[in-house]
Amino acid sequence: MNNLPFRAFLTSNMDLEKAEIKKLLETCGQQEFAKGQVLLSPGQKCQHTFYVGKGLLRQYSLDNKGKEHVLQFAPEEWFMTDRESSYFGQESIYYIEALEDSLIFLIEEQHIIQLMDNFPGFAEFNNKLLHNHIRHLQQRINSLLSDPAEQRYLKFISTYPDLLVRVPQWMIASYLGITPEGLSRVRREMASRYDH
Amino acid sequence: MNNLPFRAFLTSNMDLEKAEIKKLLETCGQQEFAKGQVLLSPGQKCQHTFYVGKGLLRQYSLDNKGKEHVLQFAPEEWFMTDRESSYFGQESIYYIEALEDSLIFLIEEQHIIQLMDNFPGFAEFNNKLLHNHIRHLQQRINSLLSDPAEQRYLKFISTYPDLLVRVPQWMIASYLGITPEGLSRVRREMASRYDH
DNA sequence: CGCCGAGTTGAACTGAATCAAGAAACGTGG
DNA sequence: CCACGTTTCTTGATTCAGTTCAACTCGGCG
């Protein structure tokens, strides 16, 4: 079966040896999701960590007024899961949805634990992923606390230039914690400053 | 030497065996910090993960207007570190400061890696800590995106009831992403609703 | 006693939300 | 390939939550 995108990513990672990669690829499934398809809904337990081989996922919540709030995006070569749910076994409060037709590799939490127990290299690999995740979350919190809307938008652009063209503007607004109208105005303001 | 608080915490953790605990306690140092003392400043590399045996730490950043923003608090039995710095080796952009006279256990990143390599149980322990950290950060982001100031305050109270009395109000305001005046008004509003 | 940091309060202000409407882009079926 | 409805984006008018600035109180502490 064609697990090339995932295999290539794992191979490029220095921490992992052939045996570990083989074992991981054996135990993980893969599945195609059409644009708009939902991989996880509130109330469900998140069973997998998703690796995005192709396409784009987003995680979002719904507040009590029915408003969506984007927690994160995951384009190619990113992992996405609701760790609150998949690791701690709680019911999730989030949606995970495919924003494009996507090829997803699915890893079960128990297999991650097993691999960690058997391969120190995999434990370090996993450790690195978690630290990376924490780094992003921390930077985002700091930005939400410190920066006005425009700066958050600028940081978003420089961190995720590709998403700018793949994701509708109102979702970016949601990710930034402002309304679509708000982001529209921020953009107009920026543009007007630029051409005098 | 008296490493009892840390030993007790580690012993109560199911993942860890005696040998691992012994090794960890051997390699980690301990130090007392007075109230107000700074454990990490911007520009430095964060060399340690801090375990709080007694006392209270906070991590905060300074924005370009000189305003403080509290990233997190760490009371007894919590770990604190700037993982962006200690793991990725970058210079930190945060302060870590003791809010009370504190007894701190210091663990070096390299020792964590070593323990992970030698003890699968420790890898799982570490894994759990990281997942816990991620869970908190994610919940906070969701709250910052979804909830108005008052709800964020209510969540803070129910999550960290003890901090309410140990931390000055203006720091809690900073943690919540509002001004001290803002929080003062929120509290007045809540109180007035309560006694009619 | 006097000082200083913490908390409160009021008045004016502001960044962003809301509401409503129109324009542009997009997709789908005929 | 066009026609249609739907979604996205923009714009304006209004409202609102929360900020800013300044004054005042309170309690602890040298």
Short mmCIF file of C-alpha atoms (C1' of nucleotides) in Angstrom, two decimals:
data_model
loop_
_atom_site.label_atom_id
_atom_site.label_comp_id
_atom_site.label_asym_id
_atom_site.label_seq_id
_atom_site.Cartn_x
_atom_site.Cartn_y
_atom_site.Cartn_z
CA MET A 1 0.00 0.00 0.00
CA ASN A 2 1.11 3.49 -0.80
CA ASN A 3 2.24 5.05 2.43
CA LEU A 4 5.00 6.99 0.75
CA PRO A 5 4.25 10.48 2.10
CA PHE A 6 4.35 9.26 5.68
CA ARG A 7 7.33 6.99 5.10
CA ALA A 8 9.30 9.82 3.54
CA PHE A 9 8.59 12.08 6.48
CA LEU A 10 9.59 9.48 9.04
CA THR A 11 12.74 8.56 7.12
CA SER A 12 13.83 12.17 7.03
CA ASN A 13 13.74 12.20 10.81
CA MET A 14 17.07 11.53 12.41
CA ASP A 15 15.76 10.00 15.62
CA LEU A 16 14.11 7.05 13.93
CA GLU A 17 15.62 3.81 12.73
CA LYS A 18 14.33 1.49 10.03
CA ALA A 19 12.82 -1.01 12.43
CA GLU A 20 10.83 1.63 14.22
CA ILE A 21 9.55 3.14 11.00
CA LYS A 22 8.56 -0.27 9.69
CA LYS A 23 6.68 -1.08 12.88
CA LEU A 24 4.88 2.24 12.89
CA LEU A 25 3.84 1.99 9.26
CA GLU A 26 2.58 -1.53 9.81
CA THR A 27 0.32 -0.55 12.66
CA CYS A 28 -1.11 2.64 11.24
CA GLY A 29 -4.01 2.81 8.86
CA GLN A 30 -4.68 5.28 6.12
CA GLN A 31 -7.82 6.83 4.76
CA GLU A 32 -8.96 9.43 2.27
CA PHE A 33 -11.31 12.16 3.41
CA ALA A 34 -13.26 14.42 1.10
CA LYS A 35 -13.36 18.16 1.57
CA GLY A 36 -15.83 18.98 4.31
CA GLN A 37 -15.75 15.53 5.86
CA VAL A 38 -15.61 15.37 9.64
CA LEU A 39 -13.01 13.17 11.34
CA LEU A 40 -14.02 13.95 14.92
CA SER A 41 -17.08 15.46 16.57
CA PRO A 42 -17.81 16.66 20.10
CA GLY A 43 -18.91 13.85 22.38
CA GLN A 44 -16.75 11.28 20.62
CA LYS A 45 -13.50 9.94 21.94
CA CYS A 46 -10.64 10.79 19.64
CA GLN A 47 -9.20 7.40 18.72
CA HIS A 48 -6.28 8.45 16.57
CA THR A 49 -3.47 10.79 15.90
CA PHE A 50 -3.83 11.99 12.32
CA TYR A 51 -0.83 12.54 10.10
CA VAL A 52 -1.62 14.64 7.05
CA GLY A 53 0.01 13.11 3.97
CA LYS A 54 -1.95 15.33 1.62
CA GLY A 55 -4.56 17.97 2.20
CA LEU A 56 -5.48 20.10 5.18
CA LEU A 57 -7.28 19.63 8.49
CA ARG A 58 -8.63 22.05 11.03
CA GLN A 59 -9.66 21.65 14.63
CA TYR A 60 -12.37 23.93 15.99
CA SER A 61 -14.84 24.31 18.83
CA LEU A 62 -18.38 25.64 18.99
CA ASP A 63 -19.23 28.08 21.78
CA ASN A 64 -22.63 28.36 23.45
CA LYS A 65 -23.71 30.96 20.89
CA GLY A 66 -22.96 28.56 18.04
CA LYS A 67 -19.84 30.44 16.98
CA GLU A 68 -16.84 28.49 15.66
CA HIS A 69 -13.34 28.99 17.06
CA VAL A 70 -10.40 27.55 15.16
CA LEU A 71 -7.84 25.92 17.45
CA GLN A 72 -5.40 24.87 14.76
CA PHE A 73 -4.75 24.01 11.16
CA ALA A 74 -2.72 21.01 9.98
CA PRO A 75 -1.37 21.01 6.42
CA GLU A 76 0.91 18.37 4.90
CA GLU A 77 3.54 16.88 7.20
CA TRP A 78 1.70 17.94 10.34
CA PHE A 79 0.09 15.82 13.00
CA MET A 80 -3.29 16.59 14.42
CA THR A 81 -5.24 15.07 17.27
CA ASP A 82 -7.21 16.13 20.28
CA ARG A 83 -4.73 15.03 22.89
CA GLU A 84 -7.15 15.89 25.66
CA SER A 85 -9.32 13.13 24.30
CA SER A 86 -6.97 10.61 22.69
CA TYR A 87 -4.52 10.57 25.56
CA PHE A 88 -6.73 11.13 28.58
CA GLY A 89 -9.68 9.20 27.20
CA GLN A 90 -12.17 12.00 27.70
CA GLU A 91 -14.93 12.84 25.28
CA SER A 92 -13.76 15.52 22.92
CA ILE A 93 -15.31 18.96 22.77
CA TYR A 94 -13.83 19.70 19.34
CA TYR A 95 -14.43 19.06 15.69
CA ILE A 96 -11.71 17.95 13.33
CA GLU A 97 -12.61 18.49 9.71
CA ALA A 98 -10.93 18.14 6.31
CA LEU A 99 -10.71 21.49 4.53
CA GLU A 100 -9.48 19.82 1.34
CA ASP A 101 -9.56 16.30 -0.05
CA SER A 102 -6.99 14.72 2.21
CA LEU A 103 -4.89 11.60 2.64
CA ILE A 104 -4.65 10.83 6.31
CA PHE A 105 -2.59 8.28 8.24
CA LEU A 106 -4.17 7.14 11.47
CA ILE A 107 -2.17 6.10 14.51
CA GLU A 108 -3.73 4.66 17.62
CA GLU A 109 -2.62 5.94 21.00
CA GLN A 110 -1.88 2.45 22.31
CA HIS A 111 0.54 1.87 19.45
CA ILE A 112 2.36 5.06 20.29
CA ILE A 113 2.79 3.85 23.86
CA GLN A 114 4.00 0.47 22.64
CA LEU A 115 6.52 2.03 20.29
CA MET A 116 7.76 4.28 23.05
CA ASP A 117 8.30 1.29 25.31
CA ASN A 118 10.19 -0.68 22.69
CA PHE A 119 12.16 2.01 20.93
CA PRO A 120 13.91 4.82 22.82
CA GLY A 121 14.37 6.56 19.47
CA PHE A 122 10.65 6.68 18.98
CA ALA A 123 10.14 8.05 22.47
CA GLU A 124 12.48 10.89 21.57
CA PHE A 125 10.71 11.44 18.27
CA ASN A 126 7.38 11.65 20.07
CA ASN A 127 8.94 13.89 22.67
CA LYS A 128 10.07 16.26 19.96
CA LEU A 129 6.60 16.40 18.43
CA LEU A 130 5.05 17.22 21.79
CA HIS A 131 7.59 19.93 22.50
CA ASN A 132 6.94 21.41 19.11
CA HIS A 133 3.24 21.43 19.81
CA ILE A 134 3.80 23.10 23.18
CA ARG A 135 5.99 25.71 21.57
CA HIS A 136 3.26 26.64 19.12
CA LEU A 137 0.58 26.78 21.78
CA GLN A 138 2.71 28.91 24.05
CA GLN A 139 3.59 31.36 21.31
CA ARG A 140 -0.05 31.64 20.41
CA ILE A 141 -1.11 32.36 23.98
CA ASN A 142 1.59 34.97 24.31
CA SER A 143 0.42 36.57 21.08
CA LEU A 144 -3.23 36.52 22.17
CA LEU A 145 -2.24 38.23 25.41
CA SER A 146 0.27 40.71 24.01
CA ASP A 147 -0.56 41.61 20.42
CA PRO A 148 -3.41 43.58 18.87
CA ALA A 149 -5.30 41.99 15.97
CA GLU A 150 -3.06 43.35 13.24
CA GLN A 151 0.15 41.99 14.73
CA ARG A 152 -1.44 38.60 15.27
CA TYR A 153 -2.38 38.61 11.61
CA LEU A 154 1.14 39.53 10.55
CA LYS A 155 2.57 36.73 12.68
CA PHE A 156 0.08 34.31 11.17
CA ILE A 157 1.17 35.30 7.66
CA SER A 158 4.84 34.83 8.40
CA THR A 159 4.33 31.53 10.22
CA TYR A 160 1.83 29.98 7.78
CA PRO A 161 2.24 31.76 4.42
CA ASP A 162 0.73 28.86 2.50
CA LEU A 163 -2.43 28.73 4.58
CA LEU A 164 -3.22 32.30 3.61
CA VAL A 165 -4.30 31.12 0.17
CA ARG A 166 -5.73 27.74 1.12
CA VAL A 167 -7.99 28.77 3.98
CA PRO A 168 -11.01 31.08 3.74
CA GLN A 169 -10.43 34.41 5.38
CA TRP A 170 -13.17 34.02 7.94
CA MET A 171 -11.43 30.91 9.33
CA ILE A 172 -8.20 32.83 9.70
CA ALA A 173 -10.15 35.53 11.52
CA SER A 174 -11.53 32.86 13.82
CA TYR A 175 -8.03 31.50 14.45
CA LEU A 176 -6.86 35.01 15.31
CA GLY A 177 -9.74 35.53 17.70
CA ILE A 178 -11.49 38.27 15.74
CA THR A 179 -14.58 38.44 13.50
CA PRO A 180 -14.44 38.18 9.69
CA GLU A 181 -15.48 41.84 9.49
CA GLY A 182 -12.69 42.69 11.89
CA LEU A 183 -10.05 40.99 9.78
CA SER A 184 -11.41 42.61 6.63
CA ARG A 185 -10.93 46.01 8.22
CA VAL A 186 -7.45 45.16 9.45
CA ARG A 187 -6.49 44.23 5.91
CA ARG A 188 -7.95 47.40 4.43
CA GLU A 189 -6.12 49.48 7.01
CA MET A 190 -2.83 47.71 6.24
CA ALA A 191 -3.31 48.14 2.48
CA SER A 192 -4.18 51.82 2.75
CA ARG A 193 -1.02 52.46 4.76
CA TYR A 194 0.99 50.71 2.08
CA ASP A 195 -0.05 52.70 -1.02
CA HIS A 196 0.18 56.01 0.93
CA MET B 1 19.81 15.81 51.55
CA ASN B 2 16.17 16.59 52.02
CA ASN B 3 14.49 15.94 48.72
CA LEU B 4 11.38 14.61 50.33
CA PRO B 5 8.75 16.70 48.57
CA PHE B 6 10.01 15.67 45.16
CA ARG B 7 10.56 12.06 46.17
CA ALA B 8 7.06 11.81 47.53
CA PHE B 9 5.60 13.15 44.31
CA LEU B 10 7.59 10.77 42.14
CA THR B 11 6.80 7.81 44.35
CA SER B 12 3.09 8.50 44.09
CA ASN B 13 3.38 8.19 40.35
CA MET B 14 2.50 4.75 39.04
CA ASP B 15 4.71 4.88 35.94
CA LEU B 16 7.93 5.16 37.88
CA GLU B 17 10.01 2.47 39.52
CA LYS B 18 12.46 2.82 42.38
CA ALA B 19 15.53 2.73 40.17
CA GLU B 20 14.26 5.52 37.97
CA ILE B 21 13.32 7.69 40.91
CA LYS B 22 16.69 7.13 42.52
CA LYS B 23 18.52 8.05 39.34
CA LEU B 24 16.43 11.18 38.83
CA LEU B 25 16.89 12.36 42.40
CA GLU B 26 20.63 11.78 42.16
CA THR B 27 21.02 13.91 39.07
CA CYS B 28 18.79 16.79 40.03
CA GLY B 29 19.83 19.69 42.19
CA GLN B 30 17.78 21.72 44.59
CA GLN B 31 17.80 25.34 45.55
CA GLU B 32 15.87 27.82 47.63
CA PHE B 33 14.64 31.03 46.06
CA ALA B 34 13.40 34.03 47.96
CA LYS B 35 10.19 35.80 47.09
CA GLY B 36 10.82 38.06 44.11
CA GLN B 37 13.93 36.24 42.98
CA VAL B 38 14.28 35.62 39.25
CA LEU B 39 15.09 32.12 37.96
CA LEU B 40 15.14 32.99 34.26
CA SER B 41 15.38 36.22 32.27
CA PRO B 42 14.89 37.02 28.58
CA GLY B 43 18.04 36.44 26.57
CA GLN B 44 19.15 33.54 28.74
CA LYS B 45 18.91 29.91 27.80
CA CYS B 46 16.65 28.03 30.17
CA GLN B 47 18.90 25.29 31.55
CA HIS B 48 16.45 23.46 33.77
CA THR B 49 13.03 22.13 34.33
CA PHE B 50 11.91 23.39 37.71
CA TYR B 51 9.86 21.25 40.05
CA VAL B 52 8.17 23.24 42.79
CA GLY B 53 8.55 21.44 46.10
CA LYS B 54 7.36 24.44 48.08
CA GLY B 55 6.30 27.90 47.03
CA LEU B 56 5.05 29.38 43.79
CA LEU B 57 6.53 30.38 40.43
CA ARG B 58 5.21 32.42 37.57
CA GLN B 59 6.29 32.75 33.96
CA TYR B 60 5.66 36.05 32.19
CA SER B 61 6.68 38.08 29.17
CA LEU B 62 7.17 41.79 28.63
CA ASP B 63 5.61 43.36 25.52
CA ASN B 64 7.07 46.29 23.61
CA LYS B 65 5.11 48.73 25.79
CA GLY B 66 6.65 47.26 28.92
CA LYS B 67 3.48 45.50 29.98
CA GLU B 68 3.70 42.12 31.70
CA HIS B 69 1.74 39.10 30.49
CA VAL B 70 1.49 36.06 32.74
CA LEU B 71 1.88 32.79 30.83
CA GLN B 72 1.47 30.46 33.76
CA PHE B 73 1.69 29.89 37.47
CA ALA B 74 3.28 26.84 39.09
CA PRO B 75 2.40 26.05 42.71
CA GLU B 76 3.54 22.99 44.67
CA GLU B 77 3.79 19.72 42.72
CA TRP B 78 3.93 21.48 39.36
CA PHE B 79 6.74 21.65 36.87
CA MET B 80 7.75 24.82 35.16
CA THR B 81 10.21 25.52 32.39
CA ASP B 82 10.40 27.43 29.15
CA ARG B 83 10.38 24.44 26.84
CA GLU B 84 10.96 26.67 23.84
CA SER B 85 14.30 27.45 25.36
CA SER B 86 15.29 24.40 27.40
CA TYR B 87 14.39 21.89 24.71
CA PHE B 88 15.13 23.79 21.50
CA GLY B 89 18.12 25.63 22.90
CA GLN B 90 16.87 29.07 21.93
CA GLU B 91 17.24 32.15 24.06
CA SER B 92 14.18 32.62 26.17
CA ILE B 93 11.87 35.60 25.84
CA TYR B 94 10.29 35.00 29.24
CA TYR B 95 10.88 35.63 32.90
CA ILE B 96 10.43 32.98 35.54
CA GLU B 97 10.12 34.41 39.02
CA ALA B 98 9.40 33.15 42.53
CA LEU B 99 6.22 34.69 43.95
CA GLU B 100 6.92 33.20 47.37
CA ASP B 101 9.94 31.79 49.14
CA SER B 102 10.30 28.54 47.24
CA LEU B 103 12.08 25.22 47.32
CA ILE B 104 12.89 24.24 43.76
CA PHE B 105 14.30 21.04 42.27
CA LEU B 106 16.28 21.55 39.09
CA ILE B 107 16.46 18.97 36.33
CA GLU B 108 18.68 19.34 33.31
CA GLU B 109 17.26 18.59 29.89
CA GLN B 110 20.08 16.18 29.04
CA HIS B 111 19.25 14.09 32.10
CA ILE B 112 15.65 13.87 31.02
CA ILE B 113 16.76 12.54 27.65
CA GLN B 114 19.08 10.04 29.33
CA LEU B 115 16.37 8.80 31.65
CA MET B 116 13.98 8.45 28.73
CA ASP B 117 16.52 6.35 26.86
CA ASN B 118 17.19 4.07 29.82
CA PHE B 119 13.76 3.78 31.39
CA PRO B 120 10.61 3.32 29.32
CA GLY B 121 8.62 4.08 32.43
CA PHE B 122 10.24 7.47 32.68
CA ALA B 123 9.50 8.16 29.04
CA GLU B 124 5.85 7.53 29.76
CA PHE B 125 5.98 9.69 32.83
CA ASN B 126 7.47 12.51 30.82
CA ASN B 127 4.95 11.89 28.09
CA LYS B 128 2.15 12.30 30.58
CA LEU B 129 3.54 15.58 31.86
CA LEU B 130 3.79 16.96 28.35
CA HIS B 131 0.24 15.89 27.50
CA ASN B 132 -0.97 17.53 30.65
CA HIS B 133 0.80 20.71 29.72
CA ILE B 134 -0.71 20.61 26.23
CA ARG B 135 -4.15 20.07 27.67
CA HIS B 136 -3.86 23.17 29.82
CA LEU B 137 -2.53 25.31 27.00
CA GLN B 138 -5.26 24.15 24.65
CA GLN B 139 -8.01 24.82 27.16
CA ARG B 140 -6.62 28.26 27.76
CA ILE B 141 -6.51 29.11 24.06
CA ASN B 142 -10.05 27.91 23.64
CA SER B 143 -11.13 30.04 26.57
CA LEU B 144 -9.30 33.11 25.25
CA LEU B 145 -11.04 32.66 21.91
CA SER B 146 -14.48 31.76 23.19
CA ASP B 147 -15.13 33.31 26.56
CA PRO B 148 -15.66 36.89 27.74
CA ALA B 149 -13.56 38.14 30.64
CA GLU B 150 -16.00 37.09 33.35
CA GLN B 151 -16.19 33.48 32.21
CA ARG B 152 -12.44 33.26 31.96
CA TYR B 153 -12.25 34.48 35.52
CA LEU B 154 -14.79 31.91 36.69
CA LYS B 155 -12.84 29.13 34.98
CA PHE B 156 -9.66 30.37 36.59
CA ILE B 157 -11.26 30.25 40.02
CA SER B 158 -12.53 26.72 39.61
CA THR B 159 -9.25 25.46 38.13
CA TYR B 160 -6.90 27.21 40.55
CA PRO B 161 -8.88 28.03 43.70
CA ASP B 162 -5.77 28.22 45.84
CA LEU B 163 -4.02 30.72 43.59
CA LEU B 164 -6.85 33.17 44.10
CA VAL B 165 -5.57 33.94 47.57
CA ARG B 166 -1.86 33.53 46.93
CA VAL B 167 -1.48 35.70 43.85
CA PRO B 168 -2.09 39.47 43.65
CA GLN B 169 -5.19 40.32 41.70
CA TRP B 170 -3.38 42.28 39.03
CA MET B 171 -1.38 39.17 38.08
CA ILE B 172 -4.55 37.17 37.71
CA ALA B 173 -5.89 39.93 35.48
CA SER B 174 -2.75 39.67 33.40
CA TYR B 175 -3.15 35.90 33.18
CA LEU B 176 -6.72 36.38 31.99
CA GLY B 177 -5.68 38.93 29.38
CA ILE B 178 -7.40 41.93 30.92
CA THR B 179 -6.28 44.98 32.93
CA PRO B 180 -6.37 45.13 36.75
CA GLU B 181 -9.13 47.74 36.49
CA GLY B 182 -11.01 45.43 34.17
CA LEU B 183 -10.90 42.54 36.61
CA SER B 184 -11.89 44.80 39.49
CA ARG B 185 -15.02 45.77 37.57
CA VAL B 186 -15.81 42.19 36.64
CA ARG B 187 -15.69 41.26 40.32
CA ARG B 188 -17.87 44.18 41.36
CA GLU B 189 -20.41 43.25 38.68
CA MET B 190 -20.45 39.62 39.86
CA ALA B 191 -20.84 40.65 43.49
CA SER B 192 -23.66 43.07 42.78
CA ARG B 193 -25.56 40.37 40.90
CA TYR B 194 -25.13 38.09 43.89
CA ASP B 195 -26.58 40.22 46.70
CA HIS B 196 -29.41 41.40 44.40
"C1'" DC C 1 4.19 58.56 61.07
"C1'" DG C 2 4.66 58.58 56.10
"C1'" DC C 3 5.29 55.90 52.16
"C1'" DC C 4 4.20 52.62 48.60
"C1'" DG C 5 1.95 49.00 46.17
"C1'" DA C 6 -2.67 47.01 45.62
"C1'" DG C 7 -7.24 47.65 44.71
"C1'" DT C 8 -11.30 50.50 43.48
"C1'" DT C 9 -13.95 53.91 41.12
"C1'" DG C 10 -15.31 57.32 37.60
"C1'" DA C 11 -15.12 59.54 32.95
"C1'" DA C 12 -13.58 59.56 28.48
"C1'" DC C 13 -12.02 56.84 24.86
"C1'" DT C 14 -11.16 53.02 21.53
"C1'" DG C 15 -10.66 48.63 19.29
"C1'" DA C 16 -13.50 45.37 17.93
"C1'" DA C 17 -18.32 43.21 17.80
"C1'" DT C 18 -22.77 43.37 15.95
"C1'" DC C 19 -26.24 44.20 12.63
"C1'" DA C 20 -27.53 44.94 8.06
"C1'" DA C 21 -26.82 45.33 3.33
"C1'" DG C 22 -24.47 44.96 -0.94
"C1'" DA C 23 -20.72 43.09 -4.16
"C1'" DA C 24 -17.77 39.55 -5.65
"C1'" DA C 25 -16.42 34.71 -6.13
"C1'" DC C 26 -17.69 29.98 -6.32
"C1'" DG C 27 -19.94 25.65 -7.37
"C1'" DT C 28 -23.36 22.94 -9.18
"C1'" DG C 29 -26.84 21.41 -12.11
"C1'" DG C 30 -29.20 22.13 -16.23
"C1'" DC D 1 -21.08 27.36 -20.76
"C1'" DC D 2 -24.39 29.85 -18.63
"C1'" DA D 3 -27.71 30.69 -14.74
"C1'" DC D 4 -28.60 30.28 -10.23
"C1'" DG D 5 -28.09 30.09 -5.41
"C1'" DT D 6 -24.77 30.02 -1.78
"C1'" DT D 7 -20.84 31.42 0.46
"C1'" DT D 8 -17.26 34.80 1.14
"C1'" DC D 9 -15.78 39.28 1.55
"C1'" DT D 10 -16.51 44.13 2.09
"C1'" DT D 11 -18.48 48.40 3.85
"C1'" DG D 12 -21.15 51.47 6.83
"C1'" DA D 13 -23.64 52.64 11.19
"C1'" DT D 14 -24.14 51.59 15.73
"C1'" DT D 15 -23.12 49.44 20.11
"C1'" DC D 16 -20.31 47.50 23.64
"C1'" DA D 17 -16.67 45.38 26.31
"C1'" DG D 18 -12.69 46.61 27.94
"C1'" DT D 19 -8.75 50.21 28.06
"C1'" DT D 20 -6.66 54.33 29.58
"C1'" DC D 21 -5.89 57.96 32.66
"C1'" DA D 22 -6.38 60.01 36.96
"C1'" DA D 23 -7.90 60.36 41.55
"C1'" DC D 24 -8.77 58.25 45.87
"C1'" DT D 25 -8.73 54.50 49.64
"C1'" DC D 26 -6.83 51.04 52.21
"C1'" DG D 27 -3.44 48.14 54.57
"C1'" DG D 28 1.16 46.82 55.46
"C1'" DC D 29 5.74 48.08 56.68
"C1'" DG D 30 10.12 50.64 57.36
#
